[in-house]
Amino acid sequence: MIINNRDKWESIPIRIAVTGNSGVGKSSFINAFLGLKPNAAGAAAVGVAETTMEVKAYPHPKNNNFVLYDLPGVGTQLFPRESYLQKVDFKKYDFFMILSATRFTENDAWLSQQIKEQQKKFFFVRTKIDIDMQNERDDCDEAFNQDLSLHKIREDAEGNLNDRKSKVYLITTKLRIINQFDYNRLMKDLMTETPELKKDSLVLFLPSLTEAVILEKEKVLSKRAPALAIASAIAGAIPLPGVSAAVDGTIIATDAKFYMEQFNLDEKSLKDFEMNYSLKISKLNLATRTLGITAASICQACAVGVASEATENVVKVLIPGLGSAIAGVLSYGSVLVMLWKMLNTMKEDALTIILIIIIPYALDFDLNK
Ligand SMILES: Nc1nc2c(ncn2[C@@H]2O[C@H](COP(=O)(O)OP(=O)(O)O)[C@@H](O)[C@H]2O)c(=O)[nH]1
Ligand SMILES: [Mg+2]
C-alpha cells in the first residue's frame, strides 16, 4: 500500500502549452523543457517552419501524462483571436508559456488576459537572449555590460504588455548555456506557482538541468523517505531464504535507482553527459561514484552480515553509528538517515555536473567574442 503510493505522481496529468509565432524557439524550448537534445528521439524538430498549422503534443519520453503542446501564435491568419481559444482547446492546459524572440505584441497581451480570466497561469518568455548578448558585445566592444543589456531587453520586451505586473523571463534554449540567464528562475517560479496537487509530479518530471529543479527534487524525494523506511522494515520482518535482512534492501535499492535517474546520475545519463558535453565524469570525483552508491551496494548494505569492500564505504558514510563491520540490524531510524544522506549526496553531485557544464562553455563564449 505504502509502496503503491510511491508511484502516484506518475499518473497525475500536467499539460503545458507553448505558444508563439513560427521561429521564436517553441520547438527548442519544448526540447529543453524535456531535457532533450534537438536530435534525440521524441524531440521536437527544430528550425522547421510548421507546414500543418495545428496543435502538436510532445509527451515526456518516459511518461505520457506530462505533455508539452506546441501551439501556433495568436493573431495569425489561420489563428485569429476570435477562434483561437476554441481552436487550441484552451481549457485543457495547466500553464501557458508565451514565447517571443523580440517584443511581445498586443495579441500576446490579449492572450495573457484570457488566461488570467480562466484563473490559469502564464509566463512570458523572451528567447534567444544569447544572440542578443552576442550582438550587444559586437556593437559595444569594451563598453559591453551584460546586466545593462539584459535590463534594456527586459524593459523593451515588457514595453508592450499593458499589465505592469507581468514579468518577462529572458532565456536561451541552448542546453549547454541554459543556466546563463533566467531559465532557472523560470523553473523556480513555475514550481512555486504549481498547485500543491500537481507540484511533486511536476518536480519529478522536470530534468535535473537547473539548480532550482535539483534542490526541489531532493525535497520531494525526502518527503517520501519515512514511508519507504517503514515499508522496508515491514517487508524485512519476514525473513527470506538466504537473505537475513532486518529491512528489505530491494525496496530501498529500487528507490535508490530511481533517485539516480532523477538526478541524472545513472549510467545512461552520465554517458550522455560525457558525449554531449565532452567531459570526463571520472574527473569530477562525484561522491556517488567514489562511495559506490549503486542499487546493488545499497541492497547488500541492508543485508545483515554482508560486509564486502563494496558496501563498506556506503555503510560508513550513509549509516553512521553502525560501524563498518556491518552485522547489526538496520532500524527504521537508520534507514531513514541513510535515505536522506543518499539524497543529499546525489543532489550535490547533480549540482557539480551542471556547474561543470556551464563553466567551460562560458569561457569559450567569451573567447569567441
Ligand atoms: N541562439 C539561439 N537560437 C535559438 C534559440 N531558440 C531557438 N533558436 C533557433 O531558432 C531557430 C528556430 O527555432 P525553433 O525551435 O524551430 O522555433 P519554432 O518555429 O518556434 O518551433 C532554430 O534554428 C533554433 O536553433 C535560442 O534561445 N538561442
Ligand atoms: Mg517548431
Coordinates of C-alpha atoms and ligand atoms in Angstrom, one line a residue:
M1 CA 0.0 0.0 0.0
I2 CA 2.6 2.5 1.1
I3 CA 4.8 1.4 -1.9
N4 CA 1.9 1.8 -4.3
N5 CA 1.6 5.4 -3.2
R6 CA 5.2 6.0 -4.2
D7 CA 4.4 5.9 -7.9
K8 CA 1.2 8.0 -7.7
W9 CA 3.0 11.1 -9.1
E10 CA 3.4 9.4 -12.4
S11 CA -0.3 9.3 -13.1
I12 CA -1.1 13.0 -12.5
P13 CA -1.6 14.8 -15.8
I14 CA 0.3 18.0 -16.4
R15 CA -0.3 19.8 -19.7
I16 CA 1.8 22.9 -20.6
A17 CA 1.0 25.0 -23.7
V18 CA 3.9 26.7 -25.5
T19 CA 2.7 29.4 -27.8
G20 CA 4.4 31.9 -30.1
N21 CA 5.0 32.7 -33.8
S22 CA 7.0 30.5 -36.1
G23 CA 10.7 30.7 -35.5
V24 CA 10.7 32.1 -31.9
G25 CA 12.0 28.9 -30.5
K26 CA 9.0 26.9 -29.4
S27 CA 10.4 23.5 -30.5
S28 CA 13.7 24.3 -28.9
F29 CA 12.0 25.4 -25.7
I30 CA 10.0 22.2 -25.6
N31 CA 13.1 20.1 -26.0
A32 CA 15.0 21.9 -23.3
F33 CA 12.0 21.5 -21.0
L34 CA 12.0 17.8 -21.5
G35 CA 15.8 17.8 -21.2
L36 CA 16.2 16.5 -24.8
K37 CA 18.9 17.4 -27.3
P38 CA 17.3 18.5 -30.6
N39 CA 18.3 15.2 -32.3
A40 CA 17.1 12.9 -29.6
A41 CA 14.2 10.5 -30.1
G42 CA 10.9 12.2 -29.2
A43 CA 12.4 15.7 -29.6
A44 CA 10.5 18.4 -31.5
A45 CA 12.0 19.2 -34.9
V46 CA 13.9 22.5 -34.6
G47 CA 14.2 25.1 -37.4
V48 CA 11.4 23.6 -39.4
A49 CA 8.6 26.0 -40.4
E50 CA 5.3 24.4 -39.5
T51 CA 3.5 23.3 -42.6
T52 CA 0.4 22.0 -40.9
M53 CA -0.6 24.7 -38.5
E54 CA -2.1 22.7 -35.7
V55 CA -1.5 21.9 -32.1
K56 CA 1.1 19.2 -31.6
A57 CA 1.7 17.2 -28.5
Y58 CA 5.1 16.3 -27.2
P59 CA 4.9 13.8 -24.3
H60 CA 7.7 13.2 -21.8
P61 CA 9.9 10.4 -23.2
K62 CA 9.1 8.3 -20.2
N63 CA 5.6 9.3 -19.3
N64 CA 2.6 10.2 -21.4
N65 CA 0.9 12.2 -18.6
F66 CA 3.4 15.0 -18.8
V67 CA 2.8 16.7 -22.1
L68 CA 4.0 19.9 -23.8
Y69 CA 1.9 21.3 -26.6
D70 CA 3.2 23.3 -29.5
L71 CA 0.6 26.0 -30.2
P72 CA 0.6 28.4 -33.1
G73 CA 0.9 32.0 -32.0
V74 CA -2.3 34.0 -31.6
G75 CA -3.4 36.5 -34.3
T76 CA -2.2 34.9 -37.5
Q77 CA -4.4 34.5 -40.5
L78 CA -5.2 30.9 -39.6
F79 CA -5.4 31.6 -35.9
P80 CA -7.2 35.0 -35.3
R81 CA -8.2 36.0 -31.8
E82 CA -11.9 35.2 -32.4
S83 CA -11.4 31.5 -32.9
Y84 CA -8.0 30.9 -31.2
L85 CA -9.2 29.7 -27.8
Q86 CA -11.6 27.2 -29.2
K87 CA -9.1 26.0 -31.9
V88 CA -6.3 25.3 -29.5
D89 CA -8.7 23.7 -26.9
F90 CA -7.6 26.4 -24.4
K91 CA -9.1 24.8 -21.3
K92 CA -7.1 21.7 -21.1
Y93 CA -3.7 23.3 -20.2
D94 CA -2.3 23.9 -16.7
F95 CA 0.1 26.5 -17.8
F96 CA 0.9 28.7 -20.8
M97 CA 4.3 29.7 -21.9
I98 CA 4.0 32.7 -24.2
L99 CA 7.2 33.0 -26.3
S100 CA 8.7 35.8 -28.3
A101 CA 12.1 36.4 -29.8
T102 CA 11.5 40.1 -30.0
R103 CA 8.9 42.4 -28.3
F104 CA 5.6 41.0 -27.2
T105 CA 2.6 42.0 -29.2
E106 CA -0.9 43.2 -28.3
N107 CA -2.0 39.7 -29.3
D108 CA 0.3 38.2 -26.6
A109 CA -1.1 40.6 -24.0
W110 CA -4.7 39.7 -25.1
L111 CA -3.9 36.0 -24.7
S112 CA -2.5 36.5 -21.2
Q113 CA -5.7 38.4 -20.3
Q114 CA -7.8 35.4 -21.4
I115 CA -5.6 33.0 -19.4
K116 CA -5.9 35.1 -16.3
E117 CA -9.7 35.2 -16.6
Q118 CA -9.7 31.4 -16.5
Q119 CA -7.6 31.5 -13.3
K120 CA -4.7 29.9 -15.1
K121 CA -1.1 30.8 -15.1
F122 CA 1.1 32.1 -17.8
F123 CA 4.7 33.1 -18.3
F124 CA 6.1 35.5 -20.8
V125 CA 9.4 34.0 -22.1
R126 CA 11.8 36.1 -24.3
T127 CA 14.0 33.6 -26.2
K128 CA 17.4 33.9 -28.0
I129 CA 19.0 36.1 -25.4
D130 CA 22.4 34.6 -26.2
I131 CA 22.1 36.1 -29.7
D132 CA 21.2 39.5 -28.3
M133 CA 24.2 39.3 -25.9
Q134 CA 26.5 38.4 -28.7
N135 CA 25.2 41.3 -30.8
E136 CA 25.5 43.8 -28.0
R137 CA 29.0 42.6 -27.4
D138 CA 29.9 43.2 -31.1
D139 CA 28.2 46.6 -31.0
C140 CA 29.6 47.9 -27.8
D141 CA 33.1 46.4 -27.6
E142 CA 34.6 47.3 -24.3
A143 CA 31.6 49.2 -23.1
F144 CA 29.6 46.0 -23.1
N145 CA 27.8 45.4 -19.8
Q146 CA 25.7 42.3 -19.7
D147 CA 23.4 43.4 -16.8
L148 CA 22.7 46.7 -18.6
S149 CA 21.9 45.0 -21.8
L150 CA 19.6 42.5 -20.2
H151 CA 17.8 45.3 -18.4
K152 CA 17.3 47.1 -21.7
I153 CA 15.9 44.0 -23.3
R154 CA 13.6 43.3 -20.4
E155 CA 12.2 46.9 -20.5
D156 CA 11.7 46.6 -24.2
A157 CA 10.0 43.2 -24.1
E158 CA 7.8 44.3 -21.3
G159 CA 7.0 47.6 -23.0
N160 CA 4.1 46.3 -25.0
L161 CA 2.4 44.4 -22.2
N162 CA -0.2 46.6 -20.6
D163 CA -0.1 44.7 -17.4
R164 CA 2.6 46.3 -15.3
K165 CA 3.0 43.2 -13.1
S166 CA 3.9 40.9 -16.0
K167 CA 7.4 39.7 -15.7
V168 CA 9.3 38.5 -18.7
Y169 CA 11.8 35.7 -18.4
L170 CA 14.9 36.2 -20.6
I171 CA 16.3 32.9 -21.7
T172 CA 18.3 30.9 -24.2
T173 CA 17.0 27.5 -25.2
K174 CA 20.5 26.2 -25.9
L175 CA 21.0 23.4 -23.4
R176 CA 24.7 24.0 -22.7
I177 CA 24.2 27.6 -21.6
I178 CA 20.6 27.3 -20.4
N179 CA 21.6 28.4 -16.9
Q180 CA 23.2 31.7 -18.0
F181 CA 20.0 33.8 -17.9
D182 CA 16.6 33.5 -16.4
Y183 CA 15.8 29.8 -17.1
N184 CA 16.5 28.7 -13.6
R185 CA 14.2 31.5 -12.2
L186 CA 11.5 30.5 -14.7
M187 CA 11.7 26.9 -13.4
K188 CA 11.6 28.1 -9.8
D189 CA 8.6 30.3 -10.3
L190 CA 6.8 27.6 -12.3
M191 CA 7.3 25.1 -9.5
T192 CA 6.2 27.6 -6.9
E193 CA 3.0 28.5 -8.8
T194 CA 2.0 24.9 -9.4
P195 CA -0.9 23.9 -7.2
E196 CA 0.0 21.6 -4.4
L197 CA -1.7 18.6 -6.0
K198 CA 0.5 18.7 -9.1
K199 CA 3.7 20.2 -7.7
D200 CA 5.5 17.0 -6.7
S201 CA 4.7 15.4 -10.1
L202 CA 6.0 18.5 -11.9
V203 CA 9.2 18.4 -9.9
L204 CA 9.8 14.8 -10.7
F205 CA 9.0 15.2 -14.3
L206 CA 11.5 18.1 -14.9
P207 CA 15.0 17.3 -15.9
S208 CA 17.9 18.0 -13.5
L209 CA 19.5 20.7 -15.5
T210 CA 19.0 23.7 -13.3
E211 CA 19.7 24.3 -9.6
A212 CA 16.1 25.1 -8.7
V213 CA 14.9 21.8 -10.0
I214 CA 17.7 19.8 -8.4
L215 CA 17.0 21.4 -5.0
E216 CA 13.3 20.8 -5.3
K217 CA 13.8 17.1 -6.3
E218 CA 15.7 16.5 -3.1
K219 CA 12.8 18.0 -1.1
V220 CA 10.2 15.9 -2.8
L221 CA 12.1 12.7 -2.6
S222 CA 13.0 13.3 1.1
K223 CA 9.3 13.6 1.9
R224 CA 8.6 10.0 0.9
A225 CA 11.6 8.5 2.7
P226 CA 9.7 7.8 6.0
A227 CA 7.1 5.7 4.2
L228 CA 9.8 3.9 2.4
A229 CA 11.7 3.2 5.6
I230 CA 8.6 1.8 7.2
A231 CA 7.8 -0.3 4.1
S232 CA 11.2 -1.8 4.0
A233 CA 11.1 -2.6 7.7
I234 CA 7.8 -4.3 7.4
A235 CA 8.9 -6.3 4.4
G236 CA 12.1 -7.2 6.1
A237 CA 10.4 -8.6 9.1
I238 CA 9.6 -11.7 7.1
P239 CA 12.8 -13.5 6.6
L240 CA 13.6 -14.6 3.1
P241 CA 15.5 -17.8 2.5
G242 CA 19.2 -16.9 2.2
V243 CA 18.7 -13.3 3.0
S244 CA 18.5 -12.5 6.6
A245 CA 17.8 -8.8 6.4
A246 CA 16.1 -6.8 9.0
V247 CA 15.0 -4.4 6.4
D248 CA 14.2 -5.3 2.8
G249 CA 17.1 -4.0 0.8
T250 CA 15.5 -4.4 -2.5
I251 CA 12.8 -1.9 -1.7
I252 CA 15.4 0.7 -0.8
A253 CA 17.6 -0.3 -3.7
T254 CA 14.7 0.2 -6.2
D255 CA 14.2 3.7 -4.9
A256 CA 18.0 4.4 -4.9
K257 CA 18.0 3.5 -8.6
F258 CA 15.1 5.9 -9.2
Y259 CA 16.9 8.7 -7.4
M260 CA 19.9 8.2 -9.5
E261 CA 17.8 8.6 -12.6
Q262 CA 16.1 11.6 -11.2
F263 CA 19.4 13.4 -10.6
N264 CA 20.9 12.3 -14.0
L265 CA 23.4 10.1 -12.2
D266 CA 22.5 6.7 -13.7
E267 CA 24.9 5.2 -16.1
K268 CA 23.0 6.2 -19.2
S269 CA 22.6 9.9 -18.2
L270 CA 26.3 10.1 -17.3
K271 CA 27.3 8.6 -20.6
D272 CA 25.1 11.2 -22.3
F273 CA 26.7 14.0 -20.4
E274 CA 30.2 12.7 -21.5
M275 CA 29.1 12.6 -25.1
N276 CA 27.1 15.8 -25.3
Y277 CA 29.4 18.0 -23.3
S278 CA 32.8 16.3 -23.9
L279 CA 33.6 16.0 -20.2
K280 CA 35.1 13.1 -18.2
I281 CA 32.8 12.1 -15.4
S282 CA 35.7 10.3 -13.7
K283 CA 37.5 13.6 -13.3
L284 CA 34.6 15.1 -11.3
N285 CA 35.1 13.0 -8.2
L286 CA 31.4 12.5 -7.8
A287 CA 30.7 11.2 -4.3
T288 CA 28.1 8.8 -5.5
R289 CA 30.8 7.1 -7.6
T290 CA 33.6 7.2 -5.2
L291 CA 31.3 5.9 -2.5
G292 CA 30.0 3.3 -4.7
I293 CA 26.3 4.2 -4.3
T294 CA 24.5 1.8 -6.6
A295 CA 21.3 -0.1 -6.3
A296 CA 23.3 -3.3 -5.7
S297 CA 25.6 -1.8 -3.0
I298 CA 22.6 -0.4 -1.1
C299 CA 20.9 -3.7 -1.3
Q300 CA 23.9 -5.5 0.1
A301 CA 24.4 -2.9 2.8
C302 CA 21.0 -3.7 4.0
A303 CA 21.6 -7.4 4.3
V304 CA 22.8 -8.4 7.7
G305 CA 26.3 -9.8 7.8
V306 CA 27.3 -8.9 4.3
A307 CA 30.3 -6.7 4.7
S308 CA 32.2 -6.6 1.4
E309 CA 34.6 -3.9 0.3
A310 CA 31.9 -2.5 -2.0
T311 CA 29.5 -1.9 0.8
E312 CA 31.9 -0.7 3.4
N313 CA 32.0 2.9 2.2
V314 CA 28.3 3.1 1.7
V315 CA 27.7 1.9 5.2
K316 CA 30.3 4.1 6.8
V317 CA 29.1 7.3 5.2
L318 CA 25.4 6.7 4.8
I319 CA 24.7 4.8 8.1
P320 CA 26.9 6.4 10.7
G321 CA 27.0 4.7 14.0
L322 CA 26.6 1.3 12.6
G323 CA 30.3 0.7 12.1
S324 CA 32.0 -0.7 9.2
A325 CA 31.8 -4.3 10.3
I326 CA 28.1 -4.4 9.4
A327 CA 26.4 -7.1 11.2
G328 CA 23.8 -5.2 13.1
V329 CA 20.2 -4.7 12.4
L330 CA 19.1 -1.7 10.4
S331 CA 16.5 0.1 12.3
Y332 CA 13.8 2.2 10.8
G333 CA 15.7 5.3 12.0
S334 CA 19.0 4.3 10.4
V335 CA 17.2 3.5 7.1
L336 CA 15.7 7.0 7.2
V337 CA 19.1 8.6 7.9
M338 CA 20.6 6.5 5.0
L339 CA 17.9 7.6 2.5
W340 CA 18.3 11.3 3.4
K341 CA 22.1 11.2 3.3
M342 CA 21.9 9.4 0.0
L343 CA 19.6 12.1 -1.4
N344 CA 21.8 14.8 -0.2
T345 CA 24.9 13.2 -1.7
M346 CA 23.1 12.8 -5.1
K347 CA 21.9 16.4 -5.0
E348 CA 25.5 17.7 -4.5
D349 CA 26.7 15.5 -7.4
A350 CA 23.9 16.7 -9.7
L351 CA 24.8 20.3 -8.9
T352 CA 28.5 19.6 -9.6
I353 CA 27.7 18.3 -13.0
I354 CA 25.6 21.3 -14.1
L355 CA 28.2 23.7 -12.8
I356 CA 30.9 21.9 -14.8
I357 CA 28.8 22.1 -17.9
I358 CA 28.4 25.8 -17.7
I359 CA 31.9 26.9 -16.8
P360 CA 33.9 25.6 -19.8
Y361 CA 31.3 26.8 -22.2
A362 CA 31.2 30.2 -20.6
L363 CA 34.9 30.5 -21.2
D364 CA 34.5 29.6 -24.9
F365 CA 31.7 32.1 -25.1
D366 CA 34.0 34.9 -24.0
L367 CA 36.9 33.8 -26.2
N368 CA 34.8 33.9 -29.3
K369 CA 33.7 37.4 -29.0
Ligands
LIG1 N1 20.9 31.1 -30.4 C1 19.7 30.7 -30.2 N2 19.0 30.1 -31.2 C2 17.7 29.7 -30.9 C3 17.1 29.8 -29.6 N3 15.9 29.3 -29.7 C4 15.7 28.8 -30.9 N4 16.8 29.1 -31.7 C5 17.0 28.8 -33.1 O1 16.0 29.4 -33.8 C6 15.5 28.6 -34.9 C7 14.0 28.3 -34.7 O2 13.8 27.6 -33.6 P1 12.5 26.6 -33.4 O3 12.7 26.0 -32.0 O4 12.4 25.6 -34.5 O5 11.3 27.6 -33.4 P2 9.8 27.4 -33.6 O6 9.5 27.6 -35.0 O7 9.1 28.4 -32.7 O8 9.5 26.0 -33.2 C8 16.4 27.3 -34.8 O9 17.4 27.4 -35.7 C9 16.9 27.3 -33.4 O10 18.1 26.6 -33.2 C10 17.9 30.5 -28.6 O11 17.5 30.6 -27.4 N5 19.2 30.9 -28.9
MG2 MG 8.6 24.4 -34.2

